[in-house]
Short mmCIF file of C-alpha atoms in Angstrom, two decimals:
data_model
loop_
_atom_site.label_atom_id
_atom_site.label_comp_id
_atom_site.label_asym_id
_atom_site.label_seq_id
_atom_site.Cartn_x
_atom_site.Cartn_y
_atom_site.Cartn_z
CA UNK B 1 115.53 93.02 -71.17
CA UNK B 2 112.98 90.43 -72.25
CA UNK B 3 113.33 86.69 -71.68
CA UNK B 4 115.07 84.80 -74.52
CA UNK B 5 112.80 83.62 -77.31
CA UNK B 6 113.69 80.60 -79.42
CA UNK B 7 113.99 80.58 -83.23
CA UNK B 8 115.33 77.70 -85.33
CA UNK B 9 117.78 79.85 -87.31
CA UNK B 10 118.94 83.41 -86.61
CA UNK B 11 120.62 85.25 -89.48
CA UNK B 12 122.59 88.39 -88.66
CA UNK B 13 122.50 90.63 -91.72
CA UNK B 14 119.56 91.04 -94.10
CA UNK B 15 121.44 91.70 -97.31
CA UNK B 16 121.06 89.51 -100.37
CA UNK B 17 123.10 86.74 -98.76
CA UNK B 18 121.24 86.75 -95.46
CA UNK B 19 117.89 86.85 -97.22
CA UNK B 20 118.85 83.78 -99.22
CA UNK B 21 119.87 81.78 -96.15
CA UNK B 22 116.69 82.67 -94.30
CA UNK B 23 114.48 82.01 -97.31
CA UNK B 24 116.12 78.65 -97.91
CA UNK B 25 115.69 77.31 -94.36
CA UNK B 26 112.07 78.47 -94.25
CA UNK B 27 111.42 76.58 -97.49
CA UNK B 28 112.82 73.50 -95.73
CA UNK B 29 110.39 73.84 -92.83
CA UNK B 30 112.42 75.72 -90.22
CA UNK B 31 111.66 79.09 -88.66
CA UNK B 32 114.06 81.94 -89.39
CA UNK B 33 114.72 85.46 -88.18
CA UNK B 34 116.71 88.19 -89.93
CA UNK B 35 118.42 90.93 -87.90
CA UNK B 36 119.35 94.15 -89.69
CA UNK B 37 120.66 97.50 -88.46
CA UNK B 38 120.50 99.21 -91.87
CA UNK B 39 118.41 98.74 -95.02
CA UNK B 40 116.96 95.31 -95.74
CA UNK B 41 118.49 94.21 -99.02
CA UNK B 42 121.99 95.25 -98.08
CA UNK B 43 124.95 96.76 -99.88
CA UNK B 44 124.29 95.24 -103.29
CA UNK B 45 120.78 96.61 -103.59
CA UNK B 46 121.50 100.16 -102.47
CA UNK B 47 125.19 101.04 -102.74
CA UNK B 48 126.99 98.47 -104.91
CA UNK B 49 125.91 96.06 -107.66
CA UNK B 50 122.64 97.62 -108.75
CA UNK B 51 123.29 101.38 -108.56
CA UNK B 52 126.83 101.11 -109.94
CA UNK B 53 125.67 99.11 -112.96
CA UNK B 54 122.79 101.53 -113.45
CA UNK B 55 125.33 104.36 -113.60
CA UNK B 56 127.43 102.46 -116.15
CA UNK B 57 124.73 101.16 -118.51
CA UNK B 58 123.66 104.39 -120.28
CA UNK B 59 127.24 105.22 -121.22
CA UNK B 60 127.78 101.71 -122.56
CA UNK B 61 124.67 101.94 -124.73
CA UNK B 62 125.65 105.35 -126.07
CA UNK B 63 129.17 104.17 -126.87
CA UNK B 64 127.82 101.06 -128.61
CA UNK B 65 125.68 103.23 -130.90
CA UNK B 66 128.67 105.42 -131.70
CA UNK B 67 130.65 102.36 -132.74
CA UNK B 68 128.28 101.28 -135.52
CA UNK B 69 128.09 103.20 -138.79
CA UNK B 70 124.56 104.38 -139.45
CA UNK B 71 123.76 104.46 -135.76
CA UNK B 72 126.55 106.87 -134.87
CA UNK B 73 125.14 109.43 -137.28
CA UNK B 74 121.88 109.39 -135.33
CA UNK B 75 123.63 110.18 -132.04
CA UNK B 76 123.61 113.94 -131.65
CA UNK B 77 124.02 114.51 -127.93
CA UNK B 78 125.71 113.39 -124.75
CA UNK B 79 124.41 111.61 -121.68
CA UNK B 80 121.76 113.41 -119.66
CA UNK B 81 123.43 113.10 -116.28
CA UNK B 82 120.32 113.95 -114.30
CA UNK B 83 118.28 111.29 -116.08
CA UNK B 84 121.03 108.74 -115.46
CA UNK B 85 121.04 109.58 -111.75
CA UNK B 86 117.26 109.41 -111.55
CA UNK B 87 117.21 106.02 -113.27
CA UNK B 88 119.90 104.84 -110.81
CA UNK B 89 117.73 106.02 -107.94
CA UNK B 90 114.77 104.04 -109.26
CA UNK B 91 116.79 100.83 -108.86
CA UNK B 92 117.41 101.63 -105.20
CA UNK B 93 113.76 102.57 -104.57
CA UNK B 94 115.22 105.90 -103.42
CA UNK B 95 116.97 104.00 -100.60
CA UNK B 96 113.65 102.86 -99.15
CA UNK B 97 113.52 99.17 -98.16
CA UNK B 98 109.73 98.87 -97.79
CA UNK B 99 109.42 96.42 -100.69
CA UNK B 100 112.24 94.28 -99.29
CA UNK B 101 110.59 94.29 -95.89
CA UNK B 102 107.35 93.16 -97.52
CA UNK B 103 109.18 90.30 -99.26
CA UNK B 104 110.64 89.13 -95.95
CA UNK B 105 107.18 89.02 -94.41
CA UNK B 106 105.67 87.25 -97.43
CA UNK B 107 108.40 84.60 -97.23
CA UNK B 108 107.45 83.81 -93.65
CA UNK B 109 110.64 85.23 -92.17
CA UNK B 110 110.67 87.30 -88.98
CA UNK B 111 112.54 90.61 -89.14
CA UNK B 112 114.14 92.37 -86.20
CA UNK B 113 115.63 95.85 -86.57
CA UNK B 114 118.72 96.61 -84.52
CA UNK B 115 122.35 95.74 -83.88
CA UNK B 116 122.99 92.05 -83.21
CA UNK B 117 125.74 90.70 -80.96
CA UNK B 118 126.68 87.12 -80.21
CA UNK B 119 126.16 86.95 -76.46
CA UNK B 120 126.62 83.24 -75.81
CA UNK B 121 126.32 79.82 -77.37
CA UNK B 122 123.41 79.97 -79.87
CA UNK B 123 122.43 83.30 -78.29
CA UNK B 124 121.99 86.69 -79.95
CA UNK B 125 121.29 89.99 -78.20
CA UNK B 126 119.74 92.77 -80.27
CA UNK B 127 120.09 96.43 -79.33
CA UNK B 128 117.19 98.39 -80.80
CA UNK B 129 117.10 102.06 -81.80
CA UNK B 130 114.79 102.90 -78.88
CA UNK B 131 117.41 101.70 -76.39
CA UNK B 132 115.72 98.40 -75.58
CA UNK B 133 117.32 94.98 -75.99
CA UNK B 134 115.99 91.58 -76.95
CA UNK B 135 117.59 88.18 -76.51
CA UNK B 136 117.00 85.24 -78.84
CA UNK B 137 118.27 81.68 -78.87
CA UNK B 138 118.74 79.57 -81.98
CA UNK B 139 117.67 75.95 -81.92
CA UNK B 140 119.88 74.96 -84.84
CA UNK B 141 122.11 77.76 -86.09
CA UNK B 142 123.21 81.36 -86.00
CA UNK B 143 124.40 82.60 -89.37
CA UNK B 144 126.72 85.56 -89.85
CA UNK B 145 125.90 87.42 -93.07
CA UNK B 146 127.33 90.77 -92.07
CA UNK B 147 129.15 91.45 -95.34
CA UNK B 148 132.25 93.59 -95.63
CA UNK B 149 133.41 97.14 -95.01
CA UNK B 150 135.80 99.41 -96.92
CA UNK B 151 139.53 99.28 -96.24
CA UNK B 152 140.77 102.81 -95.62
CA UNK B 153 144.51 103.16 -96.29
CA UNK B 154 146.74 104.89 -93.69
CA UNK B 155 147.36 108.07 -95.66
CA UNK B 156 148.38 111.23 -93.85
CA UNK B 157 145.41 113.60 -93.53
CA UNK B 158 142.80 111.23 -94.90
CA UNK B 159 140.91 110.42 -91.66
CA UNK B 160 139.94 114.05 -91.15
CA UNK B 161 138.39 114.54 -94.61
CA UNK B 162 134.90 114.05 -96.02
CA UNK B 163 135.94 111.65 -98.77
CA UNK B 164 133.63 109.27 -100.65
CA UNK B 165 133.57 105.51 -100.34
CA UNK B 166 131.60 103.48 -102.86
CA UNK B 167 128.45 104.23 -100.83
CA UNK B 168 128.66 107.96 -101.47
CA UNK B 169 129.78 107.48 -105.07
CA UNK B 170 126.84 105.24 -106.00
CA UNK B 171 124.27 107.40 -104.19
CA UNK B 172 125.46 110.89 -105.21
CA UNK B 173 122.73 113.31 -106.28
CA UNK B 174 124.95 115.27 -108.68
CA UNK B 175 128.06 114.77 -110.79
CA UNK B 176 131.18 116.56 -109.52
CA UNK B 177 133.28 118.58 -111.93
CA UNK B 178 136.29 116.45 -111.04
CA UNK B 179 136.87 113.19 -109.21
CA UNK B 180 140.04 111.55 -107.90
CA UNK B 181 139.85 107.79 -107.37
CA UNK B 182 142.23 106.02 -105.00
CA UNK B 183 142.52 102.40 -106.06
CA UNK B 184 142.71 100.43 -109.28
CA UNK B 185 140.36 97.58 -108.39
CA UNK B 186 137.02 96.70 -109.91
CA UNK B 187 134.81 99.15 -108.00
CA UNK B 188 137.16 102.10 -108.46
CA UNK B 189 137.66 101.51 -112.18
CA UNK B 190 133.95 100.97 -112.85
CA UNK B 191 133.01 104.18 -111.05
CA UNK B 192 135.85 106.08 -112.70
CA UNK B 193 134.42 105.27 -116.12
CA UNK B 194 130.85 105.93 -115.05
CA UNK B 195 131.65 109.42 -113.75
CA UNK B 196 133.93 110.26 -116.67
CA UNK B 197 131.08 109.48 -119.07
CA UNK B 198 128.73 111.60 -116.95
CA UNK B 199 131.03 114.59 -117.45
CA UNK B 200 133.51 114.56 -114.58
CA UNK B 201 137.24 115.00 -115.07
CA UNK B 202 138.57 111.78 -113.52
CA UNK B 203 142.01 110.80 -112.24
CA UNK B 204 142.77 107.30 -110.95
CA UNK B 205 145.75 106.77 -108.63
CA UNK B 206 146.80 103.12 -108.27
CA UNK B 207 149.72 101.81 -106.19
CA UNK B 208 150.43 99.17 -108.85
CA UNK B 209 148.46 98.52 -112.03
CA UNK B 210 144.70 98.37 -112.51
CA UNK B 211 142.55 95.23 -112.25
CA UNK B 212 145.57 93.25 -111.12
CA UNK B 213 143.69 89.98 -110.51
CA UNK B 214 142.88 89.65 -114.22
CA UNK B 215 145.21 88.74 -117.11
CA UNK B 216 147.18 91.76 -118.25
CA UNK B 217 145.97 91.46 -121.84
CA UNK B 218 142.40 91.90 -120.56
CA UNK B 219 143.12 94.74 -118.12
CA UNK B 220 145.16 96.56 -120.77
CA UNK B 221 142.08 96.73 -123.00
CA UNK B 222 140.21 98.51 -120.20
CA UNK B 223 143.19 100.75 -119.45
CA UNK B 224 143.46 101.82 -123.10
CA UNK B 225 139.73 102.45 -123.34
CA UNK B 226 139.60 104.65 -120.26
CA UNK B 227 142.64 106.64 -121.28
CA UNK B 228 141.09 107.05 -124.72
CA UNK B 229 138.05 108.61 -123.04
CA UNK B 230 140.19 111.14 -121.21
CA UNK B 231 140.56 109.41 -117.84
CA UNK B 232 143.98 110.04 -116.32
CA UNK B 233 145.32 106.84 -114.81
CA UNK B 234 148.46 106.99 -112.70
CA UNK B 235 149.80 103.49 -112.16
CA UNK B 236 152.61 102.46 -109.81
CA UNK B 237 151.88 105.65 -107.92
CA UNK B 238 151.68 106.04 -104.14
CA UNK B 239 149.53 108.61 -102.39
CA UNK B 240 151.55 110.13 -99.58
CA UNK B 241 149.17 112.70 -98.11
CA UNK B 242 145.78 114.32 -98.66
CA UNK B 243 144.51 117.72 -97.61
CA UNK B 244 141.68 120.10 -98.35
CA UNK B 245 142.25 123.53 -99.88
CA UNK B 246 138.93 125.29 -99.85
CA UNK B 247 136.44 122.92 -101.49
CA UNK B 248 139.05 120.83 -103.31
CA UNK B 249 141.04 117.78 -102.33
CA UNK B 250 144.77 117.94 -102.91
CA UNK B 251 146.60 114.62 -103.11
CA UNK B 252 150.37 114.43 -102.83
CA UNK B 253 151.39 111.52 -105.03
CA UNK B 254 154.65 109.94 -106.12
CA UNK B 255 157.32 111.99 -107.86
CA UNK B 256 156.41 115.18 -106.03
CA UNK B 257 153.24 115.59 -108.08
CA UNK B 258 149.82 116.69 -106.84
CA UNK B 259 146.33 115.80 -107.99
CA UNK B 260 143.40 118.09 -107.22
CA UNK B 261 139.72 117.23 -107.46
CA UNK B 262 136.35 118.35 -106.18
CA UNK B 263 135.58 114.87 -104.80
CA UNK B 264 137.78 112.00 -103.63
CA UNK B 265 136.67 108.37 -103.89
CA UNK B 266 138.60 105.90 -101.74
CA UNK B 267 138.17 102.45 -103.25
CA UNK B 268 141.07 100.37 -101.98
CA UNK B 269 139.34 97.09 -101.21
CA UNK B 270 137.09 95.65 -98.52
CA UNK B 271 137.53 93.36 -95.55
CA UNK B 272 135.06 91.05 -93.76
CA UNK B 273 132.82 92.84 -91.28
CA UNK B 274 133.65 90.83 -88.16
CA UNK B 275 134.15 93.55 -85.55
CA UNK B 276 131.63 94.43 -82.82
CA UNK B 277 129.53 91.29 -83.27
CA UNK B 278 130.76 89.38 -80.22
CA UNK B 279 133.21 86.93 -81.73
CA UNK B 280 135.82 87.65 -79.06
CA UNK B 281 133.43 86.53 -76.30
CA UNK B 282 133.27 83.14 -78.01
CA UNK B 283 137.05 82.86 -78.11
CA UNK B 284 137.23 83.60 -81.84
CA UNK B 285 139.66 85.99 -83.51
CA UNK B 286 137.64 88.41 -85.69
CA UNK B 287 140.64 88.81 -88.00
CA UNK B 288 140.87 85.07 -88.64
CA UNK B 289 137.26 84.01 -89.08
CA UNK B 290 136.98 81.03 -91.40
CA UNK B 291 134.32 78.63 -92.66
CA UNK B 292 134.19 75.17 -94.16
CA UNK B 293 132.47 74.27 -97.44
CA UNK B 294 129.08 73.99 -95.70
CA UNK B 295 129.47 77.37 -94.00
CA UNK B 296 130.32 76.18 -90.49
CA UNK B 297 132.78 78.22 -88.43
CA UNK B 298 135.38 75.82 -86.95
CA UNK B 299 135.72 75.68 -83.19
CA UNK B 300 132.12 76.61 -82.35
CA UNK B 301 130.55 73.21 -81.89
CA UNK B 302 128.72 73.35 -85.20
CA UNK B 303 126.07 75.99 -84.47
CA UNK B 304 127.76 79.10 -85.94
CA UNK B 305 127.92 79.65 -89.69
CA UNK B 306 129.33 82.42 -91.92
CA UNK B 307 128.31 83.17 -95.50
CA UNK B 308 129.17 85.78 -98.11
CA UNK B 309 131.84 88.44 -97.69
CA UNK B 310 132.18 87.87 -93.96
CA UNK B 311 133.43 84.34 -94.67
CA UNK B 312 136.48 85.84 -96.32
CA UNK B 313 136.60 83.49 -99.32
CA UNK B 314 134.97 85.33 -102.24
CA UNK B 315 133.60 88.88 -102.06
CA UNK B 316 130.99 88.71 -104.81
CA UNK B 317 127.23 88.95 -104.32
CA UNK B 318 126.34 86.10 -106.65
CA UNK B 319 128.86 83.82 -104.99
CA UNK B 320 127.61 84.80 -101.55
CA UNK B 321 124.06 83.91 -102.59
CA UNK B 322 125.37 80.58 -103.85
CA UNK B 323 127.01 79.95 -100.48
CA UNK B 324 123.76 80.97 -98.80
CA UNK B 325 121.74 78.36 -100.72
CA UNK B 326 124.21 75.60 -99.88
CA UNK B 327 124.50 76.64 -96.24
CA UNK B 328 120.74 76.94 -95.79
CA UNK B 329 120.29 73.44 -97.18
CA UNK B 330 123.08 72.12 -94.95
CA UNK B 331 121.49 73.63 -91.83
CA UNK B 332 118.12 72.13 -92.70
CA UNK B 333 119.65 68.74 -93.50
CA UNK B 334 121.48 68.66 -90.18
CA UNK B 335 118.30 69.66 -88.37
CA UNK B 336 116.61 66.69 -90.02
CA UNK B 337 119.47 64.37 -89.10
CA UNK B 338 120.40 63.53 -92.70
CA UNK B 339 123.76 65.33 -92.83
CA UNK B 340 126.77 64.89 -90.58
CA UNK B 341 129.77 67.09 -89.99
CA UNK B 342 130.97 67.02 -93.59
CA UNK B 343 129.56 66.67 -97.08
CA UNK B 344 131.09 65.52 -100.38
CA UNK B 345 132.27 67.99 -103.01
CA UNK B 346 129.64 69.29 -105.43
CA UNK B 347 126.84 68.07 -103.15
CA UNK B 348 123.77 70.25 -102.42
CA UNK B 349 125.40 71.24 -99.14
CA UNK B 350 128.86 72.44 -100.16
CA UNK B 351 130.05 75.60 -101.92
CA UNK B 352 132.71 73.71 -103.88
CA UNK B 353 132.71 76.26 -106.72
CA UNK B 354 134.35 78.77 -104.36
CA UNK B 355 137.60 76.85 -104.77
CA UNK B 356 138.09 77.13 -108.51
CA UNK B 357 134.97 77.96 -110.47
CA UNK B 358 134.05 81.51 -109.47
CA UNK B 359 132.56 83.69 -112.25
CA UNK B 360 133.29 87.41 -112.09
CA UNK B 361 132.72 90.42 -114.31
CA UNK B 362 134.22 93.89 -114.57
CA UNK B 363 131.30 95.91 -116.00
CA UNK B 364 133.42 98.54 -117.68
CA UNK B 365 133.26 99.14 -121.42
CA UNK B 366 134.95 96.94 -122.61
CA UNK B 367 134.04 94.31 -120.04
CA UNK B 368 136.18 91.58 -118.54
CA UNK B 369 134.47 88.26 -117.81
CA UNK B 370 136.41 85.50 -116.09
CA UNK B 371 135.68 82.15 -114.47
CA UNK B 372 137.99 79.81 -112.65
CA UNK B 373 141.76 80.18 -112.49
CA UNK B 374 144.26 82.24 -114.41
CA UNK B 375 147.32 80.39 -115.73
CA UNK B 376 149.39 81.63 -112.79
CA UNK B 377 146.76 80.61 -110.26
CA UNK B 378 146.37 77.16 -111.79
CA UNK B 379 150.09 76.47 -111.72
CA UNK B 380 150.33 77.77 -108.16
CA UNK B 381 147.62 75.27 -107.23
CA UNK B 382 149.71 72.45 -108.71
CA UNK B 383 147.81 72.07 -111.96
CA UNK B 384 149.79 71.06 -115.06
CA UNK B 385 148.26 73.94 -116.97
CA UNK B 386 148.63 75.46 -120.41
CA UNK B 387 147.02 78.55 -121.90
CA UNK B 388 145.64 79.38 -125.30
CA UNK B 389 144.75 82.97 -126.11
CA UNK B 390 143.93 85.15 -129.09
CA UNK B 391 142.24 88.36 -130.11
CA UNK B 392 138.47 88.18 -130.56
CA UNK B 393 138.20 88.64 -134.31
CA UNK B 394 135.28 86.64 -135.71
CA UNK B 395 132.31 87.44 -137.90
CA UNK B 396 130.13 88.11 -134.87
CA UNK B 397 132.52 90.64 -133.38
CA UNK B 398 132.88 92.55 -136.66
CA UNK B 399 129.09 92.74 -136.88
CA UNK B 400 128.78 93.76 -133.24
CA UNK B 401 130.71 97.01 -133.70
CA UNK B 402 133.16 98.73 -136.01
CA UNK B 403 136.70 98.31 -134.76
CA UNK B 404 135.73 95.70 -132.14
CA UNK B 405 138.66 94.96 -129.82
CA UNK B 406 138.61 91.87 -127.65
CA UNK B 407 140.73 89.11 -126.19
CA UNK B 408 140.03 85.56 -125.04
CA UNK B 409 141.96 82.94 -123.12
CA UNK B 410 141.36 79.40 -121.96
CA UNK B 411 143.45 77.62 -119.34
CA UNK B 412 143.61 73.84 -119.70
CA UNK B 413 144.47 71.14 -117.19
CA UNK B 414 146.71 69.05 -119.45
CA UNK B 415 146.47 65.95 -117.29
CA UNK B 416 142.68 65.80 -117.44
CA UNK B 417 142.15 67.75 -120.69
CA UNK B 418 139.48 70.00 -119.14
CA UNK B 419 139.15 73.76 -118.76
CA UNK B 420 140.09 75.24 -115.40
CA UNK B 421 139.81 78.90 -116.43
CA UNK B 422 138.37 81.11 -119.16
CA UNK B 423 138.66 84.89 -119.66
CA UNK B 424 136.96 87.13 -122.19
CA UNK B 425 137.60 90.86 -122.62
CA UNK B 426 135.60 93.05 -124.96
CA UNK B 427 132.23 94.76 -125.39
CA UNK B 428 129.37 92.82 -123.74
CA UNK B 429 131.39 89.63 -123.21
CA UNK B 430 129.68 89.05 -119.85
CA UNK B 431 126.84 87.39 -121.72
CA UNK B 432 129.26 84.63 -122.82
CA UNK B 433 130.45 83.90 -119.30
CA UNK B 434 127.84 81.39 -118.20
CA UNK B 435 128.74 78.98 -121.01
CA UNK B 436 132.33 79.09 -119.77
CA UNK B 437 131.17 78.60 -116.18
CA UNK B 438 129.23 75.48 -117.18
CA UNK B 439 132.28 74.12 -118.98
CA UNK B 440 134.52 74.68 -115.95
CA UNK B 441 132.07 73.45 -113.30
CA UNK B 442 131.02 70.48 -115.44
CA UNK B 443 134.65 69.62 -116.22
CA UNK B 444 133.63 69.10 -119.83
CA UNK B 445 136.40 67.24 -121.70
CA UNK B 446 137.86 69.20 -124.59
CA UNK B 447 137.04 66.45 -127.05
CA UNK B 448 133.37 66.78 -126.06
CA UNK B 449 133.48 70.59 -125.97
CA UNK B 450 134.66 70.41 -129.59
CA UNK B 451 131.13 69.25 -130.45
CA UNK B 452 129.51 72.36 -128.91
CA UNK B 453 129.06 74.29 -132.16
CA UNK B 454 128.78 78.09 -131.76
CA UNK B 455 126.01 79.75 -133.77
CA UNK B 456 127.12 81.86 -136.72
CA UNK B 457 127.63 84.79 -136.80
CA UNK B 458 128.03 85.39 -133.05
CA UNK B 459 130.93 86.49 -130.88
CA UNK B 460 130.76 83.02 -129.29
CA UNK B 461 132.53 81.73 -132.39
CA UNK B 462 135.69 82.63 -130.47
CA UNK B 463 135.22 79.28 -128.68
CA UNK B 464 135.84 77.51 -131.98
CA UNK B 465 138.91 79.61 -132.70
CA UNK B 466 140.35 78.92 -129.22
CA UNK B 467 139.90 75.17 -129.62
CA UNK B 468 141.37 75.25 -133.11
CA UNK B 469 144.43 77.15 -131.90
CA UNK B 470 144.77 74.66 -129.04
CA UNK B 471 144.96 71.88 -131.61
CA UNK B 472 141.53 70.34 -131.83
#
């Protein structure tokens, strides 16, 4: 074991979040080191955001053409599954992180390959693949950016089987004839549609409904669309046991029914990756890791930070990168002596948006785009909230596609007359989300928002219709 070497900031995990923290502190004049045991770039680059959206996009484009008279007549074939998979692979660089490694070096960040463990105050021990170990000490901070791992439900027979998680589903080299999906959350539903459009016979088994964190009117649009495309969706259905018969999975579900499929995708959520990184040695409970708005982990004397999924607040890549920017700036400011233990809301050092202004998208077709709170969430948080909702039926939507189906909702804080939540559901509504995010984060008063005139004819005209229905 070598003698400890000192680095200003040590970041455990070189995914998108860790890269952003390290890059930010280096820009502020500190030295930084990334530690990674897998591919540099992390889950989003290789097994989540990018490959999953690459699998979805061709089907969305094809469906859009089929929904416009004149274009639909020109569509004579189906998706070329092999081309879709090859295009997906191009976005992952064929699971080669050389370009990411080159970016790390060009940014002036040191990279260490291996498994990192917290071995003392400000101390990290790295176990390398060749069996050697290295010890490093952080002058200012150690940052946990270890992401999250899949939750595997306790289903009889499941642990012994070669099922897929999202990693295998997004990196598959061929399309199975049939696919069973356990879970009705975002990842499971997105991949269910992607594989159905690539030619698989897909069955989704959900313990309750699908996309339960979104308004029902929005999730119902997705449910109807998937069922219309031939996806079997079993809601309020438990999975009691799983076994293999030959090359097929057999799932025993509620009501004495069985579902059989060539492949099984288990997509039942994720939890922060806090195990096996040494938290117990510091007196911390890995199951109760928390962070403040600047990223600091309470009870560690101010040197340990957590960002992204591991912080347990919001499991979204873009929000984790946001936290990373704020945390990196907070670390640098504290190193320079210009920031104390706390920082005001909406300052450059706090991830205030995590608490009520999070944008999120379900990239199915139709999409769901949401920012801030639902009506139920707002009222639970003590907000005197009202909701205004309607179908998206404006000139822009009728031009977008024949038979356009969409839904929109705004949630208003009646005491302050500002938006605290907005949801859109429909084809390509994600491109309208940032305007809603600005309105929520900026706490734009409704009487001022009334002067934000939507261009005609665009789908954004739904903003005008929402405000009119509200009473403006």
